Coordinates of N, CA, C and O in Angstrom, one line a residue:
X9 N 31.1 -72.4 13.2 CA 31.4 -71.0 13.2 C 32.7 -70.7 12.4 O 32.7 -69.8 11.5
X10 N 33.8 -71.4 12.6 CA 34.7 -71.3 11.7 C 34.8 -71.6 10.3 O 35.7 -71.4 9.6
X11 N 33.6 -72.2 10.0 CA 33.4 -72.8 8.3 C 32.8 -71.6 8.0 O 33.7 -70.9 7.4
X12 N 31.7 -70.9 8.3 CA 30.9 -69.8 8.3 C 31.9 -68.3 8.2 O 31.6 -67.3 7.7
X13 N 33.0 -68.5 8.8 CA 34.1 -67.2 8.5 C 35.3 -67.7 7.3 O 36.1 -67.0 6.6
X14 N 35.2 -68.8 7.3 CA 36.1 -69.2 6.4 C 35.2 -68.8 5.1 O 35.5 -68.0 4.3
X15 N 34.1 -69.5 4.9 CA 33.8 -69.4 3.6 C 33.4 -67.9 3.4 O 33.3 -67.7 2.2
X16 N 33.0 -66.4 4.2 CA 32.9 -65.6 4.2 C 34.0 -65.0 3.5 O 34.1 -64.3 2.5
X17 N 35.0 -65.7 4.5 CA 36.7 -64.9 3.7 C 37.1 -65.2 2.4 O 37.7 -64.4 1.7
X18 N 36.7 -66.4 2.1 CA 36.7 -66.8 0.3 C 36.1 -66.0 -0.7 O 36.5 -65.4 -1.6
X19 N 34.6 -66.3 -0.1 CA 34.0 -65.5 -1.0 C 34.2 -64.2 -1.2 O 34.0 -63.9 -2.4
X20 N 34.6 -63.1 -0.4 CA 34.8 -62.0 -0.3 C 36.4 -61.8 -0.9 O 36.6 -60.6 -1.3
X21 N 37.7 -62.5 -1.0 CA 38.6 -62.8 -1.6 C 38.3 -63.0 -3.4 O 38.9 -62.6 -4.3
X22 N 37.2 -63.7 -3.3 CA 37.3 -64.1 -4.8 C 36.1 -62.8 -5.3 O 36.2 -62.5 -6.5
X23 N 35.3 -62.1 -4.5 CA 34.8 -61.1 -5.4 C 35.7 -59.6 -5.1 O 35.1 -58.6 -5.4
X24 N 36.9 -59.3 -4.6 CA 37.8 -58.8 -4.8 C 38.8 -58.9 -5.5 O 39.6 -58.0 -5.8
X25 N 39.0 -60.4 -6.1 CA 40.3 -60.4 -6.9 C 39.6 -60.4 -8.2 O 40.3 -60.8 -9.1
X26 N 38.4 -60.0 -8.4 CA 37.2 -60.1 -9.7 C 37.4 -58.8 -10.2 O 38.1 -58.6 -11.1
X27 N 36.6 -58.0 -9.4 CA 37.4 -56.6 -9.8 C 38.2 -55.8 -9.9 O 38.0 -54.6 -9.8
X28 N 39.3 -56.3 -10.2 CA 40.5 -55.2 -10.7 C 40.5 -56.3 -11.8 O 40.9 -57.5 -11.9
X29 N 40.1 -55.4 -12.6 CA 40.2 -55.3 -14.4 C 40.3 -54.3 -15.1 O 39.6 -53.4 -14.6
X30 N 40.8 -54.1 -16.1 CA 41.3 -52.9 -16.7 C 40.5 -52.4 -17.8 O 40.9 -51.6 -18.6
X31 N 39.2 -53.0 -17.6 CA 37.8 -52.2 -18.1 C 38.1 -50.5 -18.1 O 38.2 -49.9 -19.2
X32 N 38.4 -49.9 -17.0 CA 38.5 -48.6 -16.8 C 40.0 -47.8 -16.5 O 40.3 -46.8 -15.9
X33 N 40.5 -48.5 -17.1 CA 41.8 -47.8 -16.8 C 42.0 -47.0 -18.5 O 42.8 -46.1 -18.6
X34 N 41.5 -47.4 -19.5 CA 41.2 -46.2 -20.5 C 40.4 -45.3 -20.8 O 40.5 -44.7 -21.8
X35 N 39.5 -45.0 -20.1 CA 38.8 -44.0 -19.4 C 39.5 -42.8 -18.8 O 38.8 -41.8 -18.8
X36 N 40.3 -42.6 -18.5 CA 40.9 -41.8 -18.1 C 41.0 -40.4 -18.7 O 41.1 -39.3 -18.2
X37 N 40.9 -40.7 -19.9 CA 40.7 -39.5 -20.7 C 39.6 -39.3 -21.4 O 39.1 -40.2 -22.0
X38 N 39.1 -38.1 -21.4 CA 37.4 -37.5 -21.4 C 37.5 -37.7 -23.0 O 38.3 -37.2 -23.8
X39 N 36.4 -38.5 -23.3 CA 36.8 -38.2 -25.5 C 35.6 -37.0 -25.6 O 35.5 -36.5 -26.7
X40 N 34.6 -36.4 -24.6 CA 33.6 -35.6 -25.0 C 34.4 -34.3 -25.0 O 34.0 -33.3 -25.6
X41 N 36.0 -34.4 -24.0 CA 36.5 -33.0 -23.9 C 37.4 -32.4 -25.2 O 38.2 -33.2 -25.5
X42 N 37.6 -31.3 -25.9 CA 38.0 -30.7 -26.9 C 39.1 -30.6 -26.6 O 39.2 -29.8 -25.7
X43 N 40.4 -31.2 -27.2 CA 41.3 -30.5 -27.0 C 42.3 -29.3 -27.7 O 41.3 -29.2 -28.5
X44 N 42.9 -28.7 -28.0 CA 43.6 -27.6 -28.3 C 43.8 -27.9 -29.9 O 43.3 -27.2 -30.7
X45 N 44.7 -29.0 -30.2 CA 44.6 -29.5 -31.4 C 43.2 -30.2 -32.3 O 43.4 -30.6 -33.4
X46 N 42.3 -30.2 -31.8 CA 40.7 -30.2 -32.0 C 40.1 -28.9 -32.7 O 39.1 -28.9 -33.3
X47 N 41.2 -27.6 -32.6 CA 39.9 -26.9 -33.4 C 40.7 -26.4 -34.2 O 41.5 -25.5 -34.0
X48 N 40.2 -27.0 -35.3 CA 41.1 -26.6 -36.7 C 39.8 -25.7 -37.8 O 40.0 -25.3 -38.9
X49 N 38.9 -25.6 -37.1 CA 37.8 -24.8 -38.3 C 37.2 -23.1 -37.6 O 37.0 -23.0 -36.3
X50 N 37.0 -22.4 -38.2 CA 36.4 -21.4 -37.4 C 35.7 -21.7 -36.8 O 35.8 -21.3 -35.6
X51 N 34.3 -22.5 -37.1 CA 33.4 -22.6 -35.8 C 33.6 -23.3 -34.0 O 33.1 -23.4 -32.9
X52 N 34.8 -23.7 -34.7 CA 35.1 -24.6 -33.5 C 36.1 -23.2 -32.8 O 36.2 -23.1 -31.6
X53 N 36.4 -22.6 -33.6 CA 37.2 -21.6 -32.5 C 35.7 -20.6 -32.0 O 35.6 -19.9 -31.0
X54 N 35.1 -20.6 -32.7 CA 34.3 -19.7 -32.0 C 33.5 -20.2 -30.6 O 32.9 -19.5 -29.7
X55 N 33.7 -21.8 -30.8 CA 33.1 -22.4 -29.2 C 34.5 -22.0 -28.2 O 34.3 -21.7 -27.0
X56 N 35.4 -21.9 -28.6 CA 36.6 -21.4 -27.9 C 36.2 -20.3 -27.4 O 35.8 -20.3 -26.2
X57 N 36.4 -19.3 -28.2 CA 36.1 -17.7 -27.6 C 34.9 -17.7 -26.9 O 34.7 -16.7 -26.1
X58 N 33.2 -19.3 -27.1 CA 31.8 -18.3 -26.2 C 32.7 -19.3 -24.6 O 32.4 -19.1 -23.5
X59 N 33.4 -20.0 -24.8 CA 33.9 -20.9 -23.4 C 34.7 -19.8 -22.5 O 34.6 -19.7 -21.3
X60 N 35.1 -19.2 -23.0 CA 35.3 -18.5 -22.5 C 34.8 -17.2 -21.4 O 35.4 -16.7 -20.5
X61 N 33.6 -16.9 -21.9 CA 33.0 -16.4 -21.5 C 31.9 -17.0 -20.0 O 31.3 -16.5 -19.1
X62 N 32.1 -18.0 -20.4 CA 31.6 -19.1 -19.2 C 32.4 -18.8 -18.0 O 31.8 -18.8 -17.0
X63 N 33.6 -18.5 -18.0 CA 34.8 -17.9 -16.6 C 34.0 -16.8 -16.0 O 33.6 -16.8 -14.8
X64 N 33.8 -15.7 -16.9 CA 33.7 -14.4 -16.5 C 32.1 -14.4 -15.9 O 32.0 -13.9 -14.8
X65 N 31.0 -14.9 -16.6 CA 29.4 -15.3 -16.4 C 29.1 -16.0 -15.2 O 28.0 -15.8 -14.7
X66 N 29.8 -16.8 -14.7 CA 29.6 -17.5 -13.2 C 29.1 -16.7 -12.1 O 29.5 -15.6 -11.8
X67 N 28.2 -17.3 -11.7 CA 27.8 -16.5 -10.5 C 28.7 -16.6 -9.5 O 28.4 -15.9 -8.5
X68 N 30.2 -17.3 -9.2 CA 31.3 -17.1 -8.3 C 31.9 -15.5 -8.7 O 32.3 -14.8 -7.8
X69 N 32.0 -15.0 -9.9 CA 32.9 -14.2 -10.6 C 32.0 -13.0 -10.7 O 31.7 -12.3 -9.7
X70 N 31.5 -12.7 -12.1 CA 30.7 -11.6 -12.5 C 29.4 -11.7 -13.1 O 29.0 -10.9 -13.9
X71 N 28.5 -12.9 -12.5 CA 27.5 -13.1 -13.3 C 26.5 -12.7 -12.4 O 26.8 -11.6 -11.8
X72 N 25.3 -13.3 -12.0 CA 24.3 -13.3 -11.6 C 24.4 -12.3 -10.5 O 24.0 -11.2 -10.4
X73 N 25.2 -13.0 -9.5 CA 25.1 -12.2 -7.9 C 26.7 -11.4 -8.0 O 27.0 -10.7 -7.0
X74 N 27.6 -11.5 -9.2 CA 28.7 -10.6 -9.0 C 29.7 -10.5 -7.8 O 30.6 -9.7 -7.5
X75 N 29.2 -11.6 -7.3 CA 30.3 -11.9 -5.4 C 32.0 -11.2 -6.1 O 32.8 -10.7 -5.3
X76 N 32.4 -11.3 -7.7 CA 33.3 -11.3 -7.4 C 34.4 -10.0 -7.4 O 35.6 -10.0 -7.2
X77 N 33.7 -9.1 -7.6 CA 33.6 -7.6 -7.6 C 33.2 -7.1 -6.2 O 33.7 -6.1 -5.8
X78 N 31.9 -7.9 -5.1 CA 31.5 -7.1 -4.0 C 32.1 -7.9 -2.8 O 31.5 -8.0 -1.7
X79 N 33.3 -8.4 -3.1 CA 34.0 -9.2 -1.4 C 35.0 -8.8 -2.0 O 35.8 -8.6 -1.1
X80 N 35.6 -8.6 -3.2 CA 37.0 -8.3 -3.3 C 37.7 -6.8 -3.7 O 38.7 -6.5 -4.4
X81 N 36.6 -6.1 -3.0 CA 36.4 -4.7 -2.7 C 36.4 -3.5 -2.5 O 36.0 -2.6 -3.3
X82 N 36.8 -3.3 -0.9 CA 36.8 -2.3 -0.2 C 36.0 -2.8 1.0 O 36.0 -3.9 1.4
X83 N 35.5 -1.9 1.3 CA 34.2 -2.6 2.7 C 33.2 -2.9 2.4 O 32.4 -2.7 3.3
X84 N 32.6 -3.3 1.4 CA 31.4 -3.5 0.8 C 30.7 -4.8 1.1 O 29.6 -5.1 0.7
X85 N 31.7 -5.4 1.9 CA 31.5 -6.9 2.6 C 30.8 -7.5 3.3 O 30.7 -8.7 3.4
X86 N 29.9 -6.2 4.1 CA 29.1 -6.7 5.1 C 27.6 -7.0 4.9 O 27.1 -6.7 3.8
X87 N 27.4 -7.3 5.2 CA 25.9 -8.0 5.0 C 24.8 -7.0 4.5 O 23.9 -7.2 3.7
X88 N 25.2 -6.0 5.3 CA 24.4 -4.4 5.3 C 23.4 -4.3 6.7 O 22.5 -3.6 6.9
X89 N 23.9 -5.2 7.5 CA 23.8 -4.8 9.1 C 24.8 -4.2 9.3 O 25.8 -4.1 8.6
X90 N 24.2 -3.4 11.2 CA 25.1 -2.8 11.4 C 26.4 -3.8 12.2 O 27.5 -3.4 12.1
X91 N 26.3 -4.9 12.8 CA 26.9 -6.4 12.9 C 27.8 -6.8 12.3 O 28.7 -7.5 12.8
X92 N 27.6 -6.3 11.0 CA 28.3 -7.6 10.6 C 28.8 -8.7 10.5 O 30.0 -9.0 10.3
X93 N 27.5 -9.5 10.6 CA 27.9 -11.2 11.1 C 28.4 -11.5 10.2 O 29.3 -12.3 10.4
X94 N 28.2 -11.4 8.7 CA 28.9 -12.1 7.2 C 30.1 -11.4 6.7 O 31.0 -11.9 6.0
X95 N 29.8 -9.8 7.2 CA 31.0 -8.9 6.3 C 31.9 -9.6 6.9 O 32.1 -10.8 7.0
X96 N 32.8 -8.5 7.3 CA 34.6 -8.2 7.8 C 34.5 -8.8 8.8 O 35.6 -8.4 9.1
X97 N 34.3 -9.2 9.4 CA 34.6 -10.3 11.1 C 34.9 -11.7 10.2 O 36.0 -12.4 10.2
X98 N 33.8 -12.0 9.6 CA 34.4 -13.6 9.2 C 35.0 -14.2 7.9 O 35.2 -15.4 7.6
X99 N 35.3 -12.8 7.2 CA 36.1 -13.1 5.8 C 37.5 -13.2 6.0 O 38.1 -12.2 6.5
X100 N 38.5 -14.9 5.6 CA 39.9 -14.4 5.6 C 40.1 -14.9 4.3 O 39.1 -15.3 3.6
X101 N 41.2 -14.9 3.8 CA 42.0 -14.7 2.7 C 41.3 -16.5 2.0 O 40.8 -16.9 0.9
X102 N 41.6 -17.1 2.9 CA 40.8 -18.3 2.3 C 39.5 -19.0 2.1 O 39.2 -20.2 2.0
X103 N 38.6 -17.5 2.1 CA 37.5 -17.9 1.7 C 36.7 -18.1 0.0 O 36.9 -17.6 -1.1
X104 N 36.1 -18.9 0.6 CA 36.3 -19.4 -1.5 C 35.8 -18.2 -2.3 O 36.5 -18.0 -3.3
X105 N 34.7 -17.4 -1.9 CA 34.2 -16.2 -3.4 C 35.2 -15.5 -3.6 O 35.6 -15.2 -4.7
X106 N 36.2 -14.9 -1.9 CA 37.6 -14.0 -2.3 C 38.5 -14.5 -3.4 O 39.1 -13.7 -4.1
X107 N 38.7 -16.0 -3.6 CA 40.1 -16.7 -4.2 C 39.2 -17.1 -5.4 O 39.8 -16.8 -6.4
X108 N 37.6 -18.0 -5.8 CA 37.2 -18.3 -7.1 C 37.3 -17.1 -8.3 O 37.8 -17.4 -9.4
X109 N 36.9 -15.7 -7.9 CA 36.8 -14.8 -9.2 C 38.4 -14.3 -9.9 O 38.7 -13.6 -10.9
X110 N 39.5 -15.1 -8.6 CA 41.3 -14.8 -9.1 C 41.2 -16.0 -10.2 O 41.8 -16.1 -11.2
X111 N 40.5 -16.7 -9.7 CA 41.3 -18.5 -10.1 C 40.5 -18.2 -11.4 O 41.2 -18.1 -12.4
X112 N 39.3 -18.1 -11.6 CA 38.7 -17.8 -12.9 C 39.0 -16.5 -14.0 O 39.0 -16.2 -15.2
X113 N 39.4 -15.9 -12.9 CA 40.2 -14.9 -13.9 C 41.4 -15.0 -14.8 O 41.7 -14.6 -15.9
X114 N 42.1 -16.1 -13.5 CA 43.6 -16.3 -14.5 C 43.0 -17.2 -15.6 O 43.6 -17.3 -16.6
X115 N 41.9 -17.9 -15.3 CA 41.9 -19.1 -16.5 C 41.1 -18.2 -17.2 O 40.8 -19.0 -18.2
X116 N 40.5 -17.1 -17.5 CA 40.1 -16.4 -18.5 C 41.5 -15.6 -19.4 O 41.4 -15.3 -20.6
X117 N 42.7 -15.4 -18.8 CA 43.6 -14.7 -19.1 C 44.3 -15.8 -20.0 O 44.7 -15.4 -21.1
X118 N 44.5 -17.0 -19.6 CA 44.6 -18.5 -19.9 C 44.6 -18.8 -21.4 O 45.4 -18.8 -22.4
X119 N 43.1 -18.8 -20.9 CA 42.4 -19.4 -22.3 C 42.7 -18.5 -23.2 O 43.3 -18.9 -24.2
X120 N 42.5 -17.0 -23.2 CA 42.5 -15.7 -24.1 C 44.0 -16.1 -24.6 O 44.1 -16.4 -25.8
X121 N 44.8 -16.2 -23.9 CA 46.2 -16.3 -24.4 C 46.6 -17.5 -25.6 O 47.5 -17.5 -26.4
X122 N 45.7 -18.4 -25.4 CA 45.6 -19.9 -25.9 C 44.9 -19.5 -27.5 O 45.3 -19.7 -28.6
X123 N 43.4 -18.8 -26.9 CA 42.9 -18.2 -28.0 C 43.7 -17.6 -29.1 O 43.2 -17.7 -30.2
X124 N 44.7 -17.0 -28.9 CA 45.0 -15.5 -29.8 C 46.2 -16.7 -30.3 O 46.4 -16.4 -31.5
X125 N 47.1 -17.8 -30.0 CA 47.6 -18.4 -30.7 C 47.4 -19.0 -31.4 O 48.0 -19.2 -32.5
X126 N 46.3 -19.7 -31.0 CA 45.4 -20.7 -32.3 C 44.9 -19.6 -33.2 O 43.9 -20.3 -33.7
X127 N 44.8 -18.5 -33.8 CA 43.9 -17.8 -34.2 C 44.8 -17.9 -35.4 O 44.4 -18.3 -36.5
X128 N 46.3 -17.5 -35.1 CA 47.7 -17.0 -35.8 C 47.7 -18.1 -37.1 O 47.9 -17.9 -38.3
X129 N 47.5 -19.8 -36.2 CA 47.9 -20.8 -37.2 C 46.6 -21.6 -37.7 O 46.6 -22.8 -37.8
X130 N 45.3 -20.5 -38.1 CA 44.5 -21.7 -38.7 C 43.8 -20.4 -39.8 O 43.8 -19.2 -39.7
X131 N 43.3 -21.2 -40.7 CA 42.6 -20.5 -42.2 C 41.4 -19.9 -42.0 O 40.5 -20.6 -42.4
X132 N 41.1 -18.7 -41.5 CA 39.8 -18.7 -42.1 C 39.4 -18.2 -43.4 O 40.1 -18.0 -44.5
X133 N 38.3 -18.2 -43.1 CA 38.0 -17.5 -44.7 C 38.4 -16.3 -45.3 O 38.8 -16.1 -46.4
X134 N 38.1 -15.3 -44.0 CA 37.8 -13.7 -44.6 C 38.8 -13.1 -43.2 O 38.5 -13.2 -42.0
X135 N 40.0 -12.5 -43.5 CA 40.4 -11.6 -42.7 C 39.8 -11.1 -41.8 O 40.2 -11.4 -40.7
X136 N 38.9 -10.4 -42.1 CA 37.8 -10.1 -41.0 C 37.4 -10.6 -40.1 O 37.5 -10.1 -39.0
X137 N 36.9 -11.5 -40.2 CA 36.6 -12.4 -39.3 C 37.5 -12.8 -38.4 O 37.2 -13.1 -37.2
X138 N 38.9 -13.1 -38.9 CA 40.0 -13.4 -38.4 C 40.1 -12.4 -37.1 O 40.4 -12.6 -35.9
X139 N 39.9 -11.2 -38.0 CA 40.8 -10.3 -37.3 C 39.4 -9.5 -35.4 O 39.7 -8.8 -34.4
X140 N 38.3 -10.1 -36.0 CA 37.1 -10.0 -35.7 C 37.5 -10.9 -33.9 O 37.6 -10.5 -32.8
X141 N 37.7 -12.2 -34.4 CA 37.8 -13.3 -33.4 C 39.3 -12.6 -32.4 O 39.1 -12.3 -31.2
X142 N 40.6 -12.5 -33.2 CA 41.4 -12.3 -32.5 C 41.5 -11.0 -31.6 O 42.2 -10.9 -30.6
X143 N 40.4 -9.7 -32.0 CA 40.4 -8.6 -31.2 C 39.2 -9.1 -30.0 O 39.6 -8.7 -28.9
X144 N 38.1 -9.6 -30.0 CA 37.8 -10.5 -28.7 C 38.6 -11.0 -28.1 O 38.9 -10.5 -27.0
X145 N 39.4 -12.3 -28.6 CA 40.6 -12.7 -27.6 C 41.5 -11.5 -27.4 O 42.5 -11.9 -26.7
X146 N 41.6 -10.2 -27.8 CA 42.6 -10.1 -26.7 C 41.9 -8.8 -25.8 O 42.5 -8.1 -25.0
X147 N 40.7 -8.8 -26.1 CA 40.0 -8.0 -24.9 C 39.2 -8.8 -24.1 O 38.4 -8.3 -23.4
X148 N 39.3 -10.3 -24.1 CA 39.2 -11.1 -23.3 C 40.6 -10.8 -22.2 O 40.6 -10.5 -21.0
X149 N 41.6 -10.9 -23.1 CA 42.9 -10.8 -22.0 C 43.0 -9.5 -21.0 O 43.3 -9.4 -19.9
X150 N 42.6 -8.7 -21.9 CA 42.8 -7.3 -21.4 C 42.0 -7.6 -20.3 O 42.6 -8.1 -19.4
X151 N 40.8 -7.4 -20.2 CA 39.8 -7.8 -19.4 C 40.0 -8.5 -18.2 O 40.1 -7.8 -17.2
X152 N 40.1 -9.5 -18.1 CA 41.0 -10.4 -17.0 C 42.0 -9.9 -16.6 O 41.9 -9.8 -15.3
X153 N 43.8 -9.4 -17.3 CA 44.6 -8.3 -16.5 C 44.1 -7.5 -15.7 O 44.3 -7.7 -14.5
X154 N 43.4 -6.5 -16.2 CA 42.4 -5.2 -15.8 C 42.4 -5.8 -14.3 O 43.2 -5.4 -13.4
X155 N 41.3 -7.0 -14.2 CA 40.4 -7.4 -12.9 C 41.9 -7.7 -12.2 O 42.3 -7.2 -11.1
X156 N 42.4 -8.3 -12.8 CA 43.7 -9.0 -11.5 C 44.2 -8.0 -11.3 O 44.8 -7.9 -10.2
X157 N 44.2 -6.9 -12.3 CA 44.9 -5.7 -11.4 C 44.4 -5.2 -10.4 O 45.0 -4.3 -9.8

């Protein structure tokens, strides 16, 4: 019995001291993710400005089911019984649809802000266009203020 726990303990020592290797410790950083210094051409800002749009389109926020306009309100909370088992009895401040359509908002406010700086320091072709891109970003911003207001 004790050879039988002994050699258990080895074996299980030596396929623990196997794995920690540093295979994955450069992984860390996403190479599929874009970062800020990454978009040096118009079209790449234009994936900028539709990502954006991905904040606001969520069915947490303003997309599909709009939770984030009909819990963050007035009374419009309740289920549409007279009960209210889902409205105002069991909504508090830390329920996730109340706090997702803020958190997405600010990162719509975020990115717009991010947007309209990169806009300043890269070439496009045609003013227009320029000026095309940067009045989206800042009625992206506007937009998101508005809501947090």
């Amino acid at each position: 019995m004790k050879y039988m726990i002994s050699v258990t303990f080895m074996v299980s020592a030596l396929i623990l001291l196997q794995s920690c290797s540093k295979t994955f410790d450069d992984l860390s950083v996403n190479p599929n993710q874009q970062t800020v210094e990454a978009i040096k051409t118009p079209a790449a800002y234009n994936q900028l400005i539709q990502g954006i749009y991905f904040y606001i389109a969520t069915p947490r926020n303003l997309g599909a089911e709009s939770r984030g306009i009909l819990f963050s309100r007035g009374d419009e909370t309740s289920s549409g019984s007279d009960y209210a088992a889902f409205g105002q009895n069991s909504i508090n401040p830390d329920y996730y649809s109340l706090k997702e359509s803020y958190q997405y908002m600010y990162t719509v406010a975020g990115q717009a802000a991010i947007a309209i700086d990169i806009a300043k320091q890269l070439n496009f072709p045609d003013t227009v266009l320029r000026n095309a891109y940067l009045g989206e970003a800042y009625c992206l911003r506007a937009f998101a203020h508005f809501f947090l207001l």
